[in-house]
XYZ file of C-alpha atoms in Angstrom:
576
model
C 95.557 69.148 112.485
C 92.996 69.913 115.304
C 94.829 71.692 118.073
C 94.620 69.977 121.446
C 95.661 71.852 124.525
C 98.296 70.118 126.417
C 98.698 70.352 130.160
C 101.885 72.209 130.870
C 105.669 72.292 130.505
C 108.111 72.707 133.537
C 111.693 73.926 133.661
C 113.964 74.056 136.726
C 117.627 75.052 137.315
C 119.843 74.821 140.372
C 123.203 76.578 140.136
C 125.783 74.821 142.172
C 128.667 77.374 142.131
C 128.746 80.813 143.611
C 127.011 83.429 141.451
C 130.307 85.228 140.711
C 131.543 82.035 138.985
C 128.935 82.207 136.244
C 129.367 86.037 135.846
C 133.068 85.451 135.306
C 132.795 82.412 133.068
C 129.798 83.378 130.978
C 130.053 87.091 131.090
C 126.735 87.903 132.669
C 124.871 87.885 135.924
C 121.812 86.625 134.107
C 123.256 83.172 133.206
C 120.489 81.315 135.056
C 117.730 83.466 133.666
C 119.042 83.133 130.117
C 119.030 79.371 130.416
C 115.649 79.417 131.998
C 114.381 81.513 129.089
C 115.710 79.208 126.438
C 114.236 76.179 128.204
C 110.829 77.791 128.363
C 110.884 78.998 124.836
C 111.938 75.464 123.628
C 108.771 74.158 125.497
C 106.346 76.916 124.307
C 104.460 74.112 122.287
C 103.344 72.850 125.699
C 101.549 75.876 126.951
C 100.689 79.332 125.468
C 97.880 80.564 127.807
C 100.238 81.760 130.436
C 103.714 81.498 131.894
C 105.560 82.159 135.210
C 108.937 82.180 136.694
C 110.385 82.077 140.238
C 113.901 82.408 141.760
C 115.411 81.952 145.125
C 118.608 83.601 146.494
C 120.406 81.898 149.328
C 122.453 84.736 150.520
C 120.045 87.700 151.093
C 119.963 89.464 154.404
C 116.866 89.432 156.614
C 114.645 92.353 155.514
C 115.312 91.953 151.794
C 113.436 89.886 149.317
C 115.059 86.442 148.565
C 112.078 84.665 146.790
C 110.854 86.206 143.529
C 107.912 85.353 141.236
C 106.544 86.864 137.926
C 103.586 85.662 135.942
C 101.765 86.791 132.849
C 98.929 85.567 130.506
C 98.757 85.168 126.803
C 100.978 83.875 124.084
C 103.634 86.549 124.664
C 103.763 85.801 128.392
C 107.516 84.427 128.278
C 108.701 87.600 126.630
C 106.677 89.792 129.127
C 107.864 88.190 132.422
C 111.529 88.132 131.303
C 111.404 91.779 130.470
C 110.732 92.334 134.267
C 113.835 90.365 135.458
C 116.559 92.399 137.023
C 119.794 91.723 138.890
C 118.138 91.721 142.278
C 116.237 88.617 141.347
C 119.351 86.651 140.420
C 119.679 83.469 142.627
C 120.865 79.799 142.836
C 117.357 78.279 142.189
C 115.065 78.970 139.133
C 111.690 77.669 138.141
C 109.685 78.163 134.991
C 106.189 77.040 133.936
C 104.175 77.141 130.814
C 100.368 76.761 131.102
C 97.566 75.324 129.182
C 94.399 75.074 131.233
C 92.437 71.691 131.200
C 89.620 72.692 133.574
C 88.267 75.821 131.717
C 89.639 78.020 134.523
C 91.642 81.061 133.252
C 93.024 84.174 134.834
C 96.299 85.174 136.279
C 95.545 83.437 139.653
C 95.688 80.173 137.921
C 98.943 80.639 136.313
C 101.900 78.861 137.823
C 103.965 79.006 139.935
C 101.981 79.205 143.135
C 103.711 80.781 146.106
C 102.917 80.240 149.828
C 104.736 82.910 151.887
C 105.896 82.781 155.466
C 108.373 84.621 157.636
C 110.339 81.473 158.162
C 112.512 80.922 155.094
C 112.005 77.177 155.135
C 108.165 77.470 155.180
C 107.982 79.333 152.010
C 106.921 77.131 149.130
C 106.876 77.718 145.439
C 105.047 75.095 143.358
C 104.433 74.357 139.717
C 103.627 71.298 137.595
C 102.472 69.486 134.689
C 99.494 67.647 136.148
C 95.822 66.949 136.411
C 94.451 65.194 139.626
C 91.450 63.069 139.215
C 90.448 63.018 142.884
C 90.675 66.547 143.933
C 87.176 66.368 145.741
C 88.684 63.874 148.188
C 91.799 65.904 148.821
C 89.636 69.011 149.337
C 87.614 67.155 151.969
C 90.811 65.778 153.590
C 92.047 69.479 153.924
C 88.795 70.461 155.402
C 88.894 67.572 157.957
C 92.085 68.817 159.183
C 90.448 72.268 159.897
C 91.851 74.106 156.894
C 89.527 76.257 154.608
C 91.170 76.665 151.211
C 90.251 79.940 149.491
C 90.275 78.571 145.954
C 89.040 75.171 144.690
C 91.446 73.858 142.192
C 94.025 71.108 142.164
C 97.084 73.574 141.800
C 95.956 75.588 144.839
C 94.933 72.769 146.873
C 98.183 70.831 146.201
C 100.078 73.921 147.293
C 98.033 74.138 150.545
C 98.429 70.381 151.354
C 102.186 70.307 150.601
C 102.608 73.597 152.465
C 100.897 72.133 155.456
C 103.176 69.027 155.403
C 106.217 71.415 154.959
C 105.048 73.332 158.131
C 104.986 70.056 160.015
C 108.476 69.186 158.836
C 109.817 72.594 160.053
C 108.093 72.183 163.437
C 109.718 68.589 163.717
C 113.099 70.180 163.057
C 112.321 73.094 165.517
C 111.525 70.512 168.350
C 114.879 68.675 167.612
C 116.822 71.929 167.674
C 115.294 72.965 170.964
C 116.178 69.503 172.354
C 119.824 70.151 171.355
C 119.865 73.347 173.276
C 120.014 75.656 170.170
C 118.576 79.206 170.402
C 117.633 82.113 168.273
C 119.009 82.128 164.702
C 120.923 78.950 165.346
C 117.508 77.231 165.348
C 116.712 78.772 162.051
C 120.005 77.672 160.621
C 119.559 74.087 161.770
C 116.115 73.969 160.272
C 117.266 75.500 156.924
C 120.017 72.883 156.728
C 118.275 69.780 157.688
C 114.722 69.913 155.795
C 113.837 66.417 154.504
C 111.726 67.085 151.444
C 111.270 63.251 151.353
C 109.036 63.501 154.331
C 107.016 66.276 152.871
C 106.569 64.575 149.355
C 105.555 61.234 150.697
C 102.885 62.692 153.099
C 101.636 64.817 150.297
C 101.652 62.658 147.131
C 100.090 59.619 148.763
C 96.782 61.449 148.695
C 96.668 61.841 144.852
C 95.369 59.915 141.922
C 96.269 61.476 138.579
C 99.275 62.129 136.189
C 101.848 64.658 137.357
C 105.255 65.968 137.409
C 105.389 68.326 140.444
C 108.109 70.754 140.974
C 108.903 73.009 143.928
C 111.328 75.364 145.526
C 111.478 76.399 149.186
C 112.828 79.647 150.666
C 115.562 77.772 152.463
C 116.941 76.386 149.117
C 115.400 73.057 148.654
C 114.422 72.018 144.949
C 112.585 68.950 143.827
C 110.635 67.349 141.098
C 108.444 64.325 141.458
C 106.877 61.958 138.942
C 103.519 60.117 139.285
C 103.789 56.438 140.139
C 102.290 55.328 136.775
C 104.865 57.592 134.863
C 102.004 59.082 132.946
C 103.555 62.581 132.585
C 107.384 62.817 131.573
C 110.318 64.429 133.216
C 113.974 64.662 132.280
C 116.964 65.780 134.314
C 120.712 66.612 133.971
C 123.445 66.932 136.605
C 127.058 68.105 136.499
C 129.401 70.139 138.767
C 127.814 73.466 137.717
C 124.046 72.806 137.850
C 121.139 70.577 138.079
C 118.300 71.101 135.454
C 114.850 69.483 134.938
C 112.433 69.754 132.035
C 109.389 68.144 130.546
C 111.291 67.136 127.361
C 114.702 65.792 126.716
C 115.686 67.940 123.666
C 115.067 71.011 125.692
C 117.999 70.079 127.947
C 120.058 68.967 125.033
C 119.764 72.350 123.152
C 119.785 74.531 126.167
C 123.049 73.015 127.583
C 124.593 71.520 124.414
C 124.362 67.813 125.677
C 124.233 64.476 123.994
C 120.982 62.313 124.280
C 122.708 59.818 126.620
C 123.732 62.562 129.071
C 120.147 63.032 130.233
C 118.201 60.794 132.490
C 114.516 60.305 132.778
C 112.778 60.572 136.078
C 111.292 57.226 136.848
C 107.663 56.555 138.035
C 107.064 57.513 141.635
C 110.636 58.840 141.849
C 111.833 62.328 142.966
C 114.928 64.199 142.232
C 115.800 66.291 145.197
C 118.460 69.083 145.509
C 119.283 70.118 149.055
C 120.260 73.504 150.230
C 123.925 72.740 150.072
C 123.633 71.638 146.350
C 123.775 67.936 147.059
C 121.348 66.034 144.857
C 119.781 62.456 145.105
C 117.109 60.336 143.801
C 114.303 59.122 146.166
C 111.433 56.720 145.661
C 108.514 58.755 146.969
C 105.647 56.358 145.931
C 105.811 52.732 144.906
C 106.062 52.503 141.119
C 102.863 51.130 139.496
C 102.339 49.473 136.215
C 104.064 51.735 133.812
C 101.499 53.799 131.788
C 103.731 56.513 130.135
C 101.424 58.385 127.738
C 101.616 57.319 124.168
C 99.952 60.442 123.121
C 102.889 62.411 124.287
C 104.917 60.545 121.621
C 102.448 60.856 118.740
C 101.331 64.450 119.095
C 102.711 66.710 121.937
C 106.382 66.099 122.535
C 108.945 67.706 120.319
C 109.678 65.585 117.288
C 113.419 66.468 117.562
C 113.846 63.920 120.270
C 115.947 60.961 119.003
C 113.565 58.258 120.034
C 110.376 60.256 119.338
C 111.642 60.887 115.760
C 112.069 57.212 115.118
C 108.711 56.305 116.795
C 106.776 58.657 114.557
C 108.453 57.280 111.531
C 107.613 53.808 112.670
C 103.873 54.819 113.107
C 103.870 55.935 109.512
C 105.811 52.948 108.040
C 103.409 50.377 109.750
C 100.440 51.905 107.930
C 101.566 50.894 104.383
C 99.722 47.620 104.091
C 96.376 49.167 105.031
C 97.117 52.187 102.678
C 97.943 49.681 99.792
C 94.618 47.925 100.376
C 92.763 51.284 100.236
C 94.133 52.371 96.868
C 93.843 48.956 95.401
C 97.627 48.790 95.072
C 97.603 51.529 92.546
C 100.596 53.339 93.673
C 101.307 54.655 90.151
C 98.133 56.699 90.238
C 98.382 58.085 93.821
C 99.885 61.177 95.437
C 101.066 60.933 98.983
C 101.259 64.001 101.314
C 100.634 65.118 104.905
C 98.708 67.628 107.027
C 101.309 70.207 108.428
C 103.084 70.341 110.675
C 103.130 67.563 113.194
C 102.366 64.677 110.744
C 105.551 65.253 108.675
C 107.736 62.798 110.439
C 105.112 60.079 110.288
C 104.901 60.917 106.512
C 108.643 60.148 106.041
C 108.051 56.914 107.737
C 105.142 56.060 105.404
C 107.112 56.864 102.378
C 110.031 54.902 103.654
C 107.653 51.932 104.090
C 106.536 51.966 100.526
C 110.087 52.522 99.107
C 111.286 49.569 101.077
C 108.863 47.501 99.208
C 110.171 48.732 95.902
C 107.431 51.331 95.204
C 108.447 54.600 93.430
C 106.098 57.256 95.088
C 104.774 60.543 93.901
C 105.024 62.882 96.806
C 103.702 66.491 96.966
C 103.152 69.055 99.614
C 99.383 69.269 98.870
C 98.305 71.091 102.032
C 99.639 74.315 103.339
C 98.758 75.734 106.704
C 98.244 79.541 106.721
C 98.492 81.981 109.706
C 95.385 82.303 111.666
C 92.790 84.269 109.632
C 91.425 87.210 111.567
C 87.663 87.269 111.569
C 86.878 90.307 113.654
C 85.154 92.105 110.853
C 82.946 89.277 109.859
C 79.472 88.114 110.898
C 78.945 84.543 111.953
C 78.650 83.087 108.407
C 81.627 84.841 107.079
C 83.502 83.902 110.225
C 82.841 80.156 109.482
C 83.879 80.683 105.774
C 87.171 82.241 106.857
C 87.859 79.537 109.424
C 87.475 76.980 106.566
C 90.384 78.527 104.789
C 93.050 78.106 107.475
C 94.419 75.414 105.178
C 95.246 75.834 101.454
C 96.237 73.493 98.699
C 98.871 73.293 96.014
C 96.791 73.685 92.776
C 97.969 71.327 90.159
C 99.636 68.834 92.584
C 97.497 65.959 91.206
C 95.798 64.919 87.995
C 92.063 65.586 88.372
C 89.873 62.522 88.416
C 92.848 60.293 87.770
C 94.932 60.365 90.906
C 94.133 58.987 94.415
C 95.216 61.270 97.309
C 96.725 59.576 100.299
C 97.192 62.265 103.140
C 98.357 61.531 106.630
C 97.779 63.241 109.932
C 98.867 62.437 113.454
C 95.353 62.062 114.952
C 91.748 62.564 114.045
C 89.996 63.670 117.259
C 86.813 65.792 116.805
C 86.771 65.764 112.958
C 85.580 69.409 112.910
C 88.612 70.654 110.907
C 88.240 67.746 108.516
C 84.646 68.650 107.874
C 84.812 72.368 107.801
C 88.141 72.776 105.972
C 90.273 69.959 104.955
C 87.813 67.746 102.903
C 86.233 70.825 101.202
C 89.455 72.172 100.033
C 91.015 68.932 99.017
C 87.930 68.270 96.852
C 88.959 71.172 94.747
C 91.786 69.130 93.303
C 89.218 66.486 92.101
C 91.134 63.389 93.361
C 89.775 59.984 92.276
C 89.624 58.991 95.961
C 90.874 60.482 99.277
C 92.498 58.101 101.822
C 92.746 60.091 105.068
C 95.271 58.393 107.341
C 95.772 58.617 111.030
C 99.080 57.630 112.546
C 97.151 57.142 115.848
C 94.282 54.695 116.564
C 90.656 55.920 116.832
C 90.384 58.201 119.783
C 87.338 56.923 121.800
C 87.746 58.047 125.351
C 88.478 61.259 127.256
C 91.651 62.089 129.076
C 91.855 62.996 132.776
C 95.455 63.313 133.271
C 96.114 66.750 131.690
C 95.025 66.854 128.037
C 92.142 69.121 127.064
C 89.698 66.430 125.801
C 87.357 65.483 128.655
C 83.988 64.852 127.041
C 82.873 61.889 125.062
C 80.732 63.700 122.637
C 83.890 65.551 121.362
C 85.163 62.475 119.677
C 83.986 61.685 116.106
C 84.503 57.957 116.907
C 82.232 58.151 119.841
C 79.693 60.095 117.906
C 79.778 57.644 115.076
C 79.395 54.791 117.384
C 76.264 56.310 119.011
C 74.780 56.797 115.567
C 75.382 53.272 114.709
C 73.696 52.112 117.984
C 70.644 54.322 117.062
C 70.504 52.864 113.526
C 70.432 49.342 114.836
C 68.155 49.842 117.720
C 70.629 48.906 120.403
C 69.177 51.284 123.086
C 69.262 48.477 125.628
C 72.960 48.512 125.304
C 72.968 52.250 126.085
C 70.585 51.719 129.101
C 72.690 49.026 130.475
C 75.792 50.853 130.144
C 74.277 53.964 131.811
C 73.018 51.959 134.827
C 76.375 50.225 135.161
C 78.265 53.582 134.970
C 75.884 54.962 137.737
C 76.092 51.932 140.030
C 79.666 50.752 139.628
C 81.679 53.597 138.580
C 85.039 52.784 140.054
C 85.853 49.126 139.191
C 85.469 48.930 135.498
C 85.188 51.211 132.495
C 81.614 50.345 131.238
C 81.780 52.717 128.317
C 84.009 50.225 126.390
C 80.770 47.988 126.040
C 79.313 50.565 123.592
C 81.987 49.966 121.030
C 82.019 45.984 121.145
C 79.234 45.415 118.556
C 81.156 47.167 115.828
C 84.233 46.720 113.943
C 86.822 49.570 113.349
C 85.855 49.643 109.634
C 82.239 50.007 110.507
C 82.896 53.000 112.818
C 85.290 54.512 110.065
C 82.462 54.403 107.545
C 80.075 56.119 109.755
C 82.781 58.852 110.741
C 83.062 59.368 106.905
C 79.304 59.758 106.508
C 79.152 62.410 109.395
C 82.189 64.392 108.348
C 81.700 64.412 104.669
C 80.771 68.041 103.618
C 77.658 68.560 101.508
C 78.338 68.590 97.808
C 81.611 66.792 98.085
C 82.377 64.690 95.111
C 85.485 62.504 95.861
C 84.940 59.359 97.843
C 86.735 59.153 101.293
C 88.175 56.256 103.119
C 89.597 56.280 106.635
C 92.711 54.377 107.588
C 93.664 54.325 111.395
C 96.637 53.000 113.094
C 96.044 49.713 114.988
C 96.450 49.423 118.811
C 99.111 46.694 118.109
C 100.849 49.127 115.651
C 100.906 51.833 118.325
C 102.614 49.579 120.901
C 105.027 48.269 118.368
C 106.157 51.755 117.415
C 106.181 53.125 121.035
C 107.014 50.135 123.205
C 108.173 52.134 126.267
C 104.879 54.218 126.436
C 102.142 51.770 126.860
C 99.532 54.245 128.157
C 96.779 53.846 125.645
C 93.622 54.855 127.513
C 92.451 57.362 124.871
C 92.120 54.473 122.461
C 91.286 51.392 124.596
C 89.633 52.894 127.637
C 92.097 51.084 129.927
C 92.819 53.845 132.506
C 95.932 53.405 134.714
C 94.234 54.778 137.749
C 90.887 54.349 139.434
C 90.138 58.110 139.113
C 90.329 57.823 135.329
C 87.812 54.974 135.206
C 85.502 56.796 137.450
C 85.535 59.983 135.489
C 85.001 58.276 132.162
C 81.930 56.486 133.556
C 80.708 59.778 134.983
C 81.229 61.438 131.498
C 78.838 58.961 129.807
C 76.201 59.428 132.623
C 76.405 63.222 132.016
C 76.336 62.809 128.346
C 73.002 60.816 128.479
C 71.514 63.158 131.319
C 72.294 66.104 129.172
C 70.543 64.504 126.001
C 67.553 63.590 127.992
C 67.077 67.272 129.231
């Protein structure tokens, strides 16, 4: 319901046959670009602020361009960049990226891929990724200590410079070996191009980072790689056959683009890298030791495409597991209850919820109560009118329930800020005059920020946090706030002290306070909130145990440190 900005989507293709092979078999020189375009469109959900592509040709003569890049901003960026593609840009290596900013920085200079140029082919590096690093200050200081002076402060650019520096060292290592072997001139260049070990580059780069990432890269000499963070926070999938190697952020993207079965595709494991060499040989390499698996559960609930086989079933289970709590909320009165969902991402959880009731023998009344309209234009409205228009992004099916007789159970995938509920959903649902509204979330209460690539970094954004602080004020527990503040300041690294704020309260108490805070003035129908439990989340998504949004258990020290810092900043800002 409340659109959250996700970190990014990646797409990569390495063609393993001569380019003439694809032109003859598929009837076009643009086979690689066409597949890249489809992969990017199928991941458009992951980034609509900007997009970029890059390609590398292995056979261009010196004095001609062999490494190409195009970038654009805006929701139509994919169409724009592919309109610039021409036959000169065709090559064996392709990279695509879709961007959502998570740091507030915008502009074409922040759109991936990032490109580091050099007259040595092997020293050219093109980089993109789905990532957010929590210790960029430390990495920045490390670069400065080496004598570098980065032009831009940002994790993407700094990563490019750090990895580029390590790539330079790898090329220089090979140069020394070639000289020792008595090679001269272009023979040295050929030796370097054919012997680059990206494993060396990746290990000496990624050891410096704390964060969630899938980092992808191309070199001018024809190396391609994708590496996943050691905790497995961010996802990556790949496919290999005798024609190509492909990488994407989501499995269905590869299935649709290349007409594959689910089991044809492999998932990149935590700390692992897929490396494709200049000669087309590919292998897996453990770059960093795997840590405790913390694959992001929010990917499964909200961001990833629901067409994935496993995600579809997981979202159904999330809905199904909520049936006992919903029955309690409606006093077992299924006969006088209408069941529905908030479009569009909660639809699969809704099917699971209805399955759960039917398995227990209930005959449900289901309706499409809520409709999501196109974004209403407000450019001719003043502030008050603009707010009124924004409240009508959603509409209702009039007559879909019996006024004052029927309960309305309506499920969504998450309740984050609560703004849309207060300003739009609750107001418009009240027009149907339900006896009671039961608002259901297929995810648990979101209590803590994310620092690994999702755009929710401030505690005060979350309605669960605001409700908890309101309860603390009501009950005079300011000593708890002071103790938490001091602990966050003096011991930011070892423990998430913000978790202590929630300990005095039950989920139900926080739910009631959220309802009080989000209930629009003048609304008649009573409201009850039902959230997924932490146990239910893990039962539905057993292979994605990363739950820091809900529990505050961050997988890396950087996440813990930033959460504590967020609370310090929250209190400092309130006291100004």
